mmCIF file of C-alpha atoms in Angstrom:
data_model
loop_
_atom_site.group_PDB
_atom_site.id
_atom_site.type_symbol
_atom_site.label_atom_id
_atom_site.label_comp_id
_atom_site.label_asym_id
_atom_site.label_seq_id
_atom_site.Cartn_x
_atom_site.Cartn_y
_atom_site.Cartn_z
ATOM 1 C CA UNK A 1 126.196 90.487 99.519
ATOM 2 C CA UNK A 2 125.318 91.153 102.977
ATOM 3 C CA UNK A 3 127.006 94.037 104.901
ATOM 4 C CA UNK A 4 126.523 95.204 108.584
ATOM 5 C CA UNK A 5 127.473 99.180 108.781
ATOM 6 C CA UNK A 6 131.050 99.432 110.110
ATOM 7 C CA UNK A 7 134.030 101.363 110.933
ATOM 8 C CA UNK A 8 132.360 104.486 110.472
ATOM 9 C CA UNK A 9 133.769 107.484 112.509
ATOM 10 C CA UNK A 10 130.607 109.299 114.658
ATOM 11 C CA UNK A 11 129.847 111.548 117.363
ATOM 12 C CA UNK A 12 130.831 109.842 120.037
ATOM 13 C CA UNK A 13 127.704 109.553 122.130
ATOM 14 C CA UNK A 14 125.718 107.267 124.783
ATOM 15 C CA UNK A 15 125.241 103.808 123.076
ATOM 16 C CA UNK A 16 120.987 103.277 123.562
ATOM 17 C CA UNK A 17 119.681 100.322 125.968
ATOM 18 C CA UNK A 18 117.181 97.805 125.214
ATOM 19 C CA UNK A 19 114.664 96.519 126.746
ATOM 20 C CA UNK A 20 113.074 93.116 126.609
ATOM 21 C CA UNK A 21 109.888 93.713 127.013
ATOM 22 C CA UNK A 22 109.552 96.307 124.359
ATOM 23 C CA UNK A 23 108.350 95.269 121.326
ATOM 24 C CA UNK A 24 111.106 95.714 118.646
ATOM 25 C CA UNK A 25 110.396 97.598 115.587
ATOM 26 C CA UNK A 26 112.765 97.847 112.275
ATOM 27 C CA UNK A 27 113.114 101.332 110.337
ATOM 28 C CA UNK A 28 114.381 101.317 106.928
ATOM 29 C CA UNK A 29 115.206 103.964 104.841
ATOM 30 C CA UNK A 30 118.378 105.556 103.326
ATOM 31 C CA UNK A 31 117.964 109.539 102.796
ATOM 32 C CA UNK A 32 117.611 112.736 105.059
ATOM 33 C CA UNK A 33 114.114 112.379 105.440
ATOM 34 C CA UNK A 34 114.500 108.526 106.534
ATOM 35 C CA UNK A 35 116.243 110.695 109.308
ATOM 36 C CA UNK A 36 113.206 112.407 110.579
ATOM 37 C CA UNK A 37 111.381 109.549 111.694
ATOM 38 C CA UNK A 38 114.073 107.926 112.769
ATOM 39 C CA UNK A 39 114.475 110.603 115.152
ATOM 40 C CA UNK A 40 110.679 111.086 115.805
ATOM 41 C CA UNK A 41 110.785 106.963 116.764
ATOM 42 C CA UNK A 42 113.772 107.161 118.763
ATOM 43 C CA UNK A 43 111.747 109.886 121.354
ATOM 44 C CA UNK A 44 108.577 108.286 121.235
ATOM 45 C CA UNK A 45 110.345 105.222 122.500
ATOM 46 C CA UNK A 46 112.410 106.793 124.848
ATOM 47 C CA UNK A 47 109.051 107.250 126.971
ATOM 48 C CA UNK A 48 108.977 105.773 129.933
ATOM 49 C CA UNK A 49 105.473 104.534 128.932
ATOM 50 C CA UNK A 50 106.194 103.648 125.114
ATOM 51 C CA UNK A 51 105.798 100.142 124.404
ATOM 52 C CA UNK A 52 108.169 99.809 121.521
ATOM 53 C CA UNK A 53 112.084 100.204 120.711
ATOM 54 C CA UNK A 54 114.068 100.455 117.504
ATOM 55 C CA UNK A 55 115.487 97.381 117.024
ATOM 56 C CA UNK A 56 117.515 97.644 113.852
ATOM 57 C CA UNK A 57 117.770 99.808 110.832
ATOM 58 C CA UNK A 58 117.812 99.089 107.516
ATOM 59 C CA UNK A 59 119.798 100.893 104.750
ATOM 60 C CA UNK A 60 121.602 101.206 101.522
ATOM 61 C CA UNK A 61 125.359 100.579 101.191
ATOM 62 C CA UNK A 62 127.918 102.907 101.756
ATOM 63 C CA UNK A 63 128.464 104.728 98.765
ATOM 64 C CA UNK A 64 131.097 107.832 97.446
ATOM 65 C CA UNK A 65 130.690 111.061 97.612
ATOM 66 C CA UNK A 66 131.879 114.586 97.719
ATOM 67 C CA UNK A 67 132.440 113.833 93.842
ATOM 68 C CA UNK A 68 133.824 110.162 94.437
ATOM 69 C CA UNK A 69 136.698 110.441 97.113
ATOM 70 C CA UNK A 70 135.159 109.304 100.064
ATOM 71 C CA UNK A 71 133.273 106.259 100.905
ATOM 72 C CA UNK A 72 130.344 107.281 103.068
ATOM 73 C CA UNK A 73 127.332 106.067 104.776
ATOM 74 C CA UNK A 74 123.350 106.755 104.083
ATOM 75 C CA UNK A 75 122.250 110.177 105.793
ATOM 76 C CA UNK A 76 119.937 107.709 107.861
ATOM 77 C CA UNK A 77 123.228 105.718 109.079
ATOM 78 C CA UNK A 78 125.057 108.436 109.985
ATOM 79 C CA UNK A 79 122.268 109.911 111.523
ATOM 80 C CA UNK A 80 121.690 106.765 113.370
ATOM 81 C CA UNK A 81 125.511 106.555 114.919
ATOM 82 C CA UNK A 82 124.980 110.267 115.661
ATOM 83 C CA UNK A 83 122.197 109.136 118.098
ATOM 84 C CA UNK A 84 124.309 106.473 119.710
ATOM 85 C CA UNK A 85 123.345 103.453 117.824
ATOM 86 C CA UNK A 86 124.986 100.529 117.392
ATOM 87 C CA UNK A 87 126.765 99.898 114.118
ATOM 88 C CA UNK A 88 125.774 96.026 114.563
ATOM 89 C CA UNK A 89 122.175 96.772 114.382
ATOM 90 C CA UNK A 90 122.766 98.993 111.328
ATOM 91 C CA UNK A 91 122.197 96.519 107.752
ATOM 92 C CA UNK A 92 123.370 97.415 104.375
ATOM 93 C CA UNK A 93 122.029 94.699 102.016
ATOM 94 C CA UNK A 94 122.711 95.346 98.226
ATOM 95 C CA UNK A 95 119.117 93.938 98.466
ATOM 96 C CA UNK A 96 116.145 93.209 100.783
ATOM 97 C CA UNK A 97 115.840 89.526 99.489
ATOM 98 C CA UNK A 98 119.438 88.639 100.302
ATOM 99 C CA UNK A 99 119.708 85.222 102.384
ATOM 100 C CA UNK A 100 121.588 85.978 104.892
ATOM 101 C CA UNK A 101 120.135 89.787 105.901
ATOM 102 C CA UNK A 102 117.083 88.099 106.243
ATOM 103 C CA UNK A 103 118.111 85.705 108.616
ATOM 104 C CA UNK A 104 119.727 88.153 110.478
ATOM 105 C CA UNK A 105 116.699 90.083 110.318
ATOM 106 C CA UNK A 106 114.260 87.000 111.462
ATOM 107 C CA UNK A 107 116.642 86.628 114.536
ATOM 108 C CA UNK A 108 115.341 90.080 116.094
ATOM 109 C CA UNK A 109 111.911 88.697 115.357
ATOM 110 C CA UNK A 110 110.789 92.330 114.510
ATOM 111 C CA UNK A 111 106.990 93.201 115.677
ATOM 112 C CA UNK A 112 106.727 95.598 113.438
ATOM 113 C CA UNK A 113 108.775 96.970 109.895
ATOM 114 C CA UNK A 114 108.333 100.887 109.316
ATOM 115 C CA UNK A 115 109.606 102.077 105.506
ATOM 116 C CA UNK A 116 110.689 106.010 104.775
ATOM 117 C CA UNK A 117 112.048 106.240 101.522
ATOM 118 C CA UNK A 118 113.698 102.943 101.427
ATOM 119 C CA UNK A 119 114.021 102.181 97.769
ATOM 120 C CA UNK A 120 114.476 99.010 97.458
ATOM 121 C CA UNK A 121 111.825 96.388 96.723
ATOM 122 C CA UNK A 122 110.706 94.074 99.443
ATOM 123 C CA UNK A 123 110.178 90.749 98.730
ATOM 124 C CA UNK A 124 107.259 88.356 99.898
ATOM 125 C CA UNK A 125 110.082 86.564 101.969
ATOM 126 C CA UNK A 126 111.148 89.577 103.535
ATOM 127 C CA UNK A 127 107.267 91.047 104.335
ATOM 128 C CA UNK A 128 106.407 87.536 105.903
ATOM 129 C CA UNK A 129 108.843 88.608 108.856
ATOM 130 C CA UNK A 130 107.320 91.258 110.838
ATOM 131 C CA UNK A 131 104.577 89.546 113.104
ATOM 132 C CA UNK A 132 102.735 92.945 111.923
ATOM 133 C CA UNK A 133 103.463 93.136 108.627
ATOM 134 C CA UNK A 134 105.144 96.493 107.242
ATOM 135 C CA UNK A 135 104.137 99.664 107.355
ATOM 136 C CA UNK A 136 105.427 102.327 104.739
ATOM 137 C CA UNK A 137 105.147 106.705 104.880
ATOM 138 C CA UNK A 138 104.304 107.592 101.212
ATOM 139 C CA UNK A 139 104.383 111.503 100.525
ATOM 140 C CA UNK A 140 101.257 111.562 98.480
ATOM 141 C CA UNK A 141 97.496 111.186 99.480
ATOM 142 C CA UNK A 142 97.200 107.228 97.950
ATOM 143 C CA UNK A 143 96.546 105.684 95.483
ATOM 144 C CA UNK A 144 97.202 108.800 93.826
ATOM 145 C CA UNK A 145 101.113 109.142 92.629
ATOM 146 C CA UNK A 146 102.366 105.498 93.435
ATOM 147 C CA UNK A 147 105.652 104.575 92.690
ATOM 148 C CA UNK A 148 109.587 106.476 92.785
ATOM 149 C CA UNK A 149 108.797 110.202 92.298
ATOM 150 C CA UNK A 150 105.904 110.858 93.991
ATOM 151 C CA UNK A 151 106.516 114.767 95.345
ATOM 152 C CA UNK A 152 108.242 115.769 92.077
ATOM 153 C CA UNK A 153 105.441 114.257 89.634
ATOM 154 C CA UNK A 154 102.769 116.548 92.064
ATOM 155 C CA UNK A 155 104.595 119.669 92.012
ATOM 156 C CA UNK A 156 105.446 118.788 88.257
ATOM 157 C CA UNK A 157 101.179 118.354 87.338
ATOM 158 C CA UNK A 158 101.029 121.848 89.907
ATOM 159 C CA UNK A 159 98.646 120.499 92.310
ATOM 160 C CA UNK A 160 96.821 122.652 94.939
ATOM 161 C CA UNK A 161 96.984 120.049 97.785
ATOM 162 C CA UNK A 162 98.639 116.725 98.464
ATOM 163 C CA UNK A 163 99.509 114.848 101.969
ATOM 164 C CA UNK A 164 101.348 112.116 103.302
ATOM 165 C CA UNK A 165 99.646 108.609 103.724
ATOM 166 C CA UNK A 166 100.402 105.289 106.280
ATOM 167 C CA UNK A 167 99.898 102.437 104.469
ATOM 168 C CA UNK A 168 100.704 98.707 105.257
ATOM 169 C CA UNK A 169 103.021 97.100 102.288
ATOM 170 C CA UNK A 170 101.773 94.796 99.928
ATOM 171 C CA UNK A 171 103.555 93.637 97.241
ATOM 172 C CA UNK A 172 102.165 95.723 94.612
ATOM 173 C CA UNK A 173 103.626 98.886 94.471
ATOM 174 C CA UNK A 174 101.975 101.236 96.976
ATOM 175 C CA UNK A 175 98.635 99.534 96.644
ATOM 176 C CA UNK A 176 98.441 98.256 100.659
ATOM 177 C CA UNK A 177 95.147 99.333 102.784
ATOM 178 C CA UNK A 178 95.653 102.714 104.130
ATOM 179 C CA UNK A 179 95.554 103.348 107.896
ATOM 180 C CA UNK A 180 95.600 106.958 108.146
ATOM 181 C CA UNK A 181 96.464 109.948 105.753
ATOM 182 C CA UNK A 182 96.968 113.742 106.098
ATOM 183 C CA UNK A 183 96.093 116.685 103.771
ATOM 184 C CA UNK A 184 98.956 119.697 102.941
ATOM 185 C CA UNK A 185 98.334 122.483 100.687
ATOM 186 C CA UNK A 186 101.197 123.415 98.528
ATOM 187 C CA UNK A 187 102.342 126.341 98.012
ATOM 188 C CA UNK A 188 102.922 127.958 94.492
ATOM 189 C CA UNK A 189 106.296 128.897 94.827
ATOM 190 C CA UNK A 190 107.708 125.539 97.344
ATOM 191 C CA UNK A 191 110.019 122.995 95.729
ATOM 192 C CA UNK A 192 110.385 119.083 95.866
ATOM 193 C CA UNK A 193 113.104 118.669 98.392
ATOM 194 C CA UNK A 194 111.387 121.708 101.015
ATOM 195 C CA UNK A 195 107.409 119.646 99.921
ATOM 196 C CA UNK A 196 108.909 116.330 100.572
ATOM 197 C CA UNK A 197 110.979 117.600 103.976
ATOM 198 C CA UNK A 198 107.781 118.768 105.052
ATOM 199 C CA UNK A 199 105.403 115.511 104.507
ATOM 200 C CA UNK A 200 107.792 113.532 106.097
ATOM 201 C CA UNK A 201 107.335 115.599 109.505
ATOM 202 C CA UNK A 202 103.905 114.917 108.965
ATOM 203 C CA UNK A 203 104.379 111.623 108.476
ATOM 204 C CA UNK A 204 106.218 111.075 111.480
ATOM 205 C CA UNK A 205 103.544 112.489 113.451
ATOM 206 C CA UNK A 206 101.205 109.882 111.842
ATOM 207 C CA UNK A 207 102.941 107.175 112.318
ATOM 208 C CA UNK A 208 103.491 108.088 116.260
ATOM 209 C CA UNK A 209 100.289 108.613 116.867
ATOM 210 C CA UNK A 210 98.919 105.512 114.690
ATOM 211 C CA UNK A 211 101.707 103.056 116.621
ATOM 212 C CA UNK A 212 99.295 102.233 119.393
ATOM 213 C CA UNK A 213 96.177 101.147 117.098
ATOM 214 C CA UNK A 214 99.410 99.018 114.749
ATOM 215 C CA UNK A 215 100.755 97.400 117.757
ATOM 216 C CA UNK A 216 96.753 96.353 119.139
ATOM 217 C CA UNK A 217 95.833 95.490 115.661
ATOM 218 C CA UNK A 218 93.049 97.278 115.148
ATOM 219 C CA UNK A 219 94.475 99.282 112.456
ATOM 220 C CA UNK A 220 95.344 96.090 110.566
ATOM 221 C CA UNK A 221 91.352 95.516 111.179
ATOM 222 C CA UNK A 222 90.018 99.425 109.971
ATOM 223 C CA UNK A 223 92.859 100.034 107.396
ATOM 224 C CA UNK A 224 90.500 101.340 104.423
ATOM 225 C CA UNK A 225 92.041 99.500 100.877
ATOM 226 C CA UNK A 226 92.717 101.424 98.209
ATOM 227 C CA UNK A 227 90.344 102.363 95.299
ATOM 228 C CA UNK A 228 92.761 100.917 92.461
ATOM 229 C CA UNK A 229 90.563 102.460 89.672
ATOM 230 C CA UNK A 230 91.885 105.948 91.116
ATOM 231 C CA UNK A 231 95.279 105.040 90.969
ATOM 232 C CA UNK A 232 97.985 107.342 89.275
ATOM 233 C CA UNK A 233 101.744 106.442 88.610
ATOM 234 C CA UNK A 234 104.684 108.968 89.411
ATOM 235 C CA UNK A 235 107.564 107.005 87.512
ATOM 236 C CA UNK A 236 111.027 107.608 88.612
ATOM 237 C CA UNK A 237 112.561 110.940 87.120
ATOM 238 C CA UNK A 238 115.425 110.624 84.699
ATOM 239 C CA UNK A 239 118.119 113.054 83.613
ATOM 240 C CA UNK A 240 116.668 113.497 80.266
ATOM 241 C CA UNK A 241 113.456 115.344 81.526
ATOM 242 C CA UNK A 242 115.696 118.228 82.925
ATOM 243 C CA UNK A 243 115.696 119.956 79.847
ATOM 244 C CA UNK A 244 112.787 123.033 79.768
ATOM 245 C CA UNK A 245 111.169 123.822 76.449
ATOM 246 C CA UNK A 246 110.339 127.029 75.717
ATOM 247 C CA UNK A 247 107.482 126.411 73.551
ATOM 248 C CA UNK A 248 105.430 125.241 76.492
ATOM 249 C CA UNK A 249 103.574 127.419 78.614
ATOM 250 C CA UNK A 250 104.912 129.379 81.560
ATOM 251 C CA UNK A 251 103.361 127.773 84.361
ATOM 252 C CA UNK A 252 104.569 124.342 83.103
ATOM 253 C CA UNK A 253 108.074 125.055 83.072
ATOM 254 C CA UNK A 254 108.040 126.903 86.139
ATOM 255 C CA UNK A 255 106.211 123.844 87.687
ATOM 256 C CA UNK A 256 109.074 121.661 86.332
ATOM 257 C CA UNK A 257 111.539 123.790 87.846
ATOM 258 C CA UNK A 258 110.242 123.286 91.296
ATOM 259 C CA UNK A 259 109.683 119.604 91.132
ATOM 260 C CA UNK A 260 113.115 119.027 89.743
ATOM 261 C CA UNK A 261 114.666 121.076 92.177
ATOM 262 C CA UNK A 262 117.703 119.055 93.370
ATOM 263 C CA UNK A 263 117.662 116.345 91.112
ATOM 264 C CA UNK A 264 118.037 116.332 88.468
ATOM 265 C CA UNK A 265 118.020 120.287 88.040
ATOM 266 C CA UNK A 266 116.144 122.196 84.897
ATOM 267 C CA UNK A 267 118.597 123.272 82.084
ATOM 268 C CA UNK A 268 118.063 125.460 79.552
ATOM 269 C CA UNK A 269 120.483 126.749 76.607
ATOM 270 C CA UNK A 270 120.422 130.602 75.576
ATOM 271 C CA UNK A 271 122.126 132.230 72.617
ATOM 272 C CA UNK A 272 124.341 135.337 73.913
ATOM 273 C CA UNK A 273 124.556 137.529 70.966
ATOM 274 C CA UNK A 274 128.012 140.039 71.248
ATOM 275 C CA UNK A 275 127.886 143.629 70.262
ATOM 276 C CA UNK A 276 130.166 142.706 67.288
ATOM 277 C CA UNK A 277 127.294 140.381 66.124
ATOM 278 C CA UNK A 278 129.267 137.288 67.437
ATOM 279 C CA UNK A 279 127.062 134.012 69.374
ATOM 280 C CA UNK A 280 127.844 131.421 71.303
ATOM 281 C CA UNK A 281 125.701 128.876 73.120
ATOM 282 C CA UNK A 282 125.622 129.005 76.945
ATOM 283 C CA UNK A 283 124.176 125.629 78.622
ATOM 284 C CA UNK A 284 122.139 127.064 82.274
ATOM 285 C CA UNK A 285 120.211 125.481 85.132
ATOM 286 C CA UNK A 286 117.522 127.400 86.117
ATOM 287 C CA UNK A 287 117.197 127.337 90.245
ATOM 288 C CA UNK A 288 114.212 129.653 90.899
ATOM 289 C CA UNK A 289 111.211 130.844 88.361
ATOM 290 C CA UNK A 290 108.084 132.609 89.037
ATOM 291 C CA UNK A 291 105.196 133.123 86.219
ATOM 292 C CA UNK A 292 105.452 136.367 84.815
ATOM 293 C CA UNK A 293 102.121 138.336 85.690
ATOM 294 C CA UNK A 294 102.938 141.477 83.925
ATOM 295 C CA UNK A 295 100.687 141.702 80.297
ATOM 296 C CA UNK A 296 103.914 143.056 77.986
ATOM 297 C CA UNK A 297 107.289 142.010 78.188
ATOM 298 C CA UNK A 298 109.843 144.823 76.670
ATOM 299 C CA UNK A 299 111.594 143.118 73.460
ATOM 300 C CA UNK A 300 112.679 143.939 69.836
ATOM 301 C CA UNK A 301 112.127 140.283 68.895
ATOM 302 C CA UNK A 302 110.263 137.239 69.017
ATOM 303 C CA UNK A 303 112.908 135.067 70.780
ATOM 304 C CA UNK A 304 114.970 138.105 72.576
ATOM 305 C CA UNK A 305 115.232 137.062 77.130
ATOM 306 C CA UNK A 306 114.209 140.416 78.504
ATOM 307 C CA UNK A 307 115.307 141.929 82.196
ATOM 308 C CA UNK A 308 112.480 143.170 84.075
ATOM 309 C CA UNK A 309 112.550 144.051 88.119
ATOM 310 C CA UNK A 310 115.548 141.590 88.525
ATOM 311 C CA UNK A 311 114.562 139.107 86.891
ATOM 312 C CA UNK A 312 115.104 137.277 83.338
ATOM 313 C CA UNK A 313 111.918 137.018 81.201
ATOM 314 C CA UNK A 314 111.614 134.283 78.706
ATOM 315 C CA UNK A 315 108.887 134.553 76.431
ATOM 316 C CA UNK A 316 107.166 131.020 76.337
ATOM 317 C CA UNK A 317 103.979 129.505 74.393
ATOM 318 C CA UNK A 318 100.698 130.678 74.176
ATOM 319 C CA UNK A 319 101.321 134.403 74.990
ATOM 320 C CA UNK A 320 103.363 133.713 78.457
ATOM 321 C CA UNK A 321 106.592 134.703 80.150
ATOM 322 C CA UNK A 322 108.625 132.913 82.689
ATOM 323 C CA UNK A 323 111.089 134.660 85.062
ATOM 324 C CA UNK A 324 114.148 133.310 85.970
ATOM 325 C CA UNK A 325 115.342 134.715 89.789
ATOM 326 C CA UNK A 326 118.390 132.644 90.586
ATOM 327 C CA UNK A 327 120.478 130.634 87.970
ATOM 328 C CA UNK A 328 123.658 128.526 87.932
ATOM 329 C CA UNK A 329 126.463 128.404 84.651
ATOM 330 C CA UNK A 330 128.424 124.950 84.895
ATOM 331 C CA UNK A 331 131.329 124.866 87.332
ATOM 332 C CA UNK A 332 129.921 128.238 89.484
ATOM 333 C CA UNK A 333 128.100 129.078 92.190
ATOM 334 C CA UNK A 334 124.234 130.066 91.805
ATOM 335 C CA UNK A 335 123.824 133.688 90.943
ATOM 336 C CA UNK A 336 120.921 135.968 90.724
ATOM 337 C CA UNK A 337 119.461 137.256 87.729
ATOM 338 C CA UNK A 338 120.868 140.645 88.050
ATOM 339 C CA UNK A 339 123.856 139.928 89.076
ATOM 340 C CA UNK A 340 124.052 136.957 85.780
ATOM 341 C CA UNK A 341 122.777 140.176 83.213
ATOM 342 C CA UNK A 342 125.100 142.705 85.273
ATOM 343 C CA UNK A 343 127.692 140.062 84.086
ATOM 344 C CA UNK A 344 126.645 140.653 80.508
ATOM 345 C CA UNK A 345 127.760 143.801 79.997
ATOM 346 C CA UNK A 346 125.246 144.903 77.188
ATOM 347 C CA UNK A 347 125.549 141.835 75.204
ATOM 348 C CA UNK A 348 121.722 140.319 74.250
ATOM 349 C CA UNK A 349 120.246 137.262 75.534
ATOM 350 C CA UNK A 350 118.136 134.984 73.348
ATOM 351 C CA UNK A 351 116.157 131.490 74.310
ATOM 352 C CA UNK A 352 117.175 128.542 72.362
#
């Protein structure tokens, strides 16, 4: 069904102007990062020499959180209303093909559609709009890592480098002619939500400064298509993956951890062993790891979770360790290591 954004409580600020002879341009997108170039379009058009305005923005429905009690707009809506716009122009179709958002959306006759994390799938009815066609921000250097997951299936293979590309929309999943792309290195230690934070400011700065060569169409005319025979997939994540496995090498699972920071988490389940010779199994989710680079880990067997300079060591295959810095029981806060082994009060730790 189709929903416009309303009664939603904001900050009450300035409601924004439009102009006529600006050409209008449609954002959609639904998360935090949406937000970013929301806000990066909103002050490039607020130029007195910018030749284009957000018209509209496209989102998901309002949906509960703070564990199901309230009812609650996308991060991009409410970011939106915080910057004084109009809940009429804000659109909340359970999906993109709906009859009636898209006649709505043909009645702003939209220049231009920009996507940021969207998440829905566009149909052919809904890309024959924009007089320009749409343009999406994909955090990976295409056609490498098309599809849901595209920062957390990186971080997951440990890359070295990966970037942010502009690419129009075809339908074909992230397979459109790419205007303009940027390189990042990454950063052994950074996780998903910081890497994909990041590539969206980048992205935002690409997409300003490509806007000009979009709205002349001469990046429709030099956008470089895709070498398909390159192409890699980065399927959606699901909760079954969170699980770490010991018997895999260190700089796997500590990979893992940082592309599944957020969501879904990485779990692991230890063995506490009491000083009466009692066990019980304790379920974990491991928030922060490093690769161990010491050669020996201290241990009287095979399987025993060591404590070395603050840190939980897990022995792991071929040889390595992984340490665990910050970790989180069910129903408490995150703790570090020491504090979690301070907590033990001699009692031995083994991995499971």
């Amino acid at each position: 069904m189709f929903r416009r954004l309303c009664c939603l409580q904001s900050t009450p600020t300035p409601s924004l102007t439009f102009s006529s002879n600006k050409k209008p341009l449609v954002l959609l997108g639904a998360p935090q990062v949406s937000a970013i170039v929301l806000d990066a379009l909103l002050n490039a058009s607020s130029s007195p020499h910018s030749s284009f305005q957000v018209a509209a923005i496209v989102t998901q429905p309002a949906a509960r959180r703070d564990r199901g009690k309230k009812l609650m707009p996308s991060p991009l809506a409410s970011y939106a209303l915080d910057r004084g716009f109009s809940s009429d122009l804000i659109f909340t179709p359970e999906r993109a093909g709906e009859d009636a958002f898209l006649s709505n959306l043909k009645a702003l006759q939209p220049e231009l559609c920009v996507t940021a994390a969207y998440g829905n799938i566009l149909p052919t009815k809904f890309l024959d709009i924009p007089a320009l066609g749409t343009v999406n921000i994909h955090p990976s250097l295409l056609p490498l890592y098309r599809g849901a997951a595209p920062v957390q299936r990186a971080l997951q293979d440990g890359v070295k480098e990966t970037g942010v590309s502009l690419a129009f929309t075809v339908r074909e999943l992230d397979a459109g002619p790419i205007i303009a792309s940027e390189t990042v290195e990454v950063d052994d230690q950074i996780k998903a939500p910081n890497l994909l934070e990041l590539l969206f400011y980048k992205g935002s700065e690409l997409l300003i400064r490509e806007l000009p060569s979009i709205f002349d169409g001469s990046a429709s005319v030099n956008a470089q298509p895709q070498d398909h025979s390159k192409a890699t997939l980065a399927p959606k994540i699901s909760q079954d993956e969170s699980w770490l496995v010991f018997d895999q090498e260190a700089s796997v699972l500590h990979n893992k951890v940082r592309a599944f920071s957020g969501w879904p988490g990485t779990r692991a389940k230890v063995q506490v062993v009491e000083k009466n010779g009692e066990q019980k199994t304790l379920d974990m989710k491991i928030i922060t790891t490093r690769v161990h680079s010491h050669e020996s880990v201290p241990s009287n067997e095979a399987d025993d979770i060591a404590f070395v300079e603050g840190a939980l060591v897990f022995p792991c295959g071929k040889g390595t360790n992984l340490e665990v810095l910050e970790l989180q029981l069910p129903g408490k806060k995150v703790v570090t290591a020491a504090a979690f082994w301070n907590g033990l009060r001699g009692q031995k730790l083994k991995k499971l």
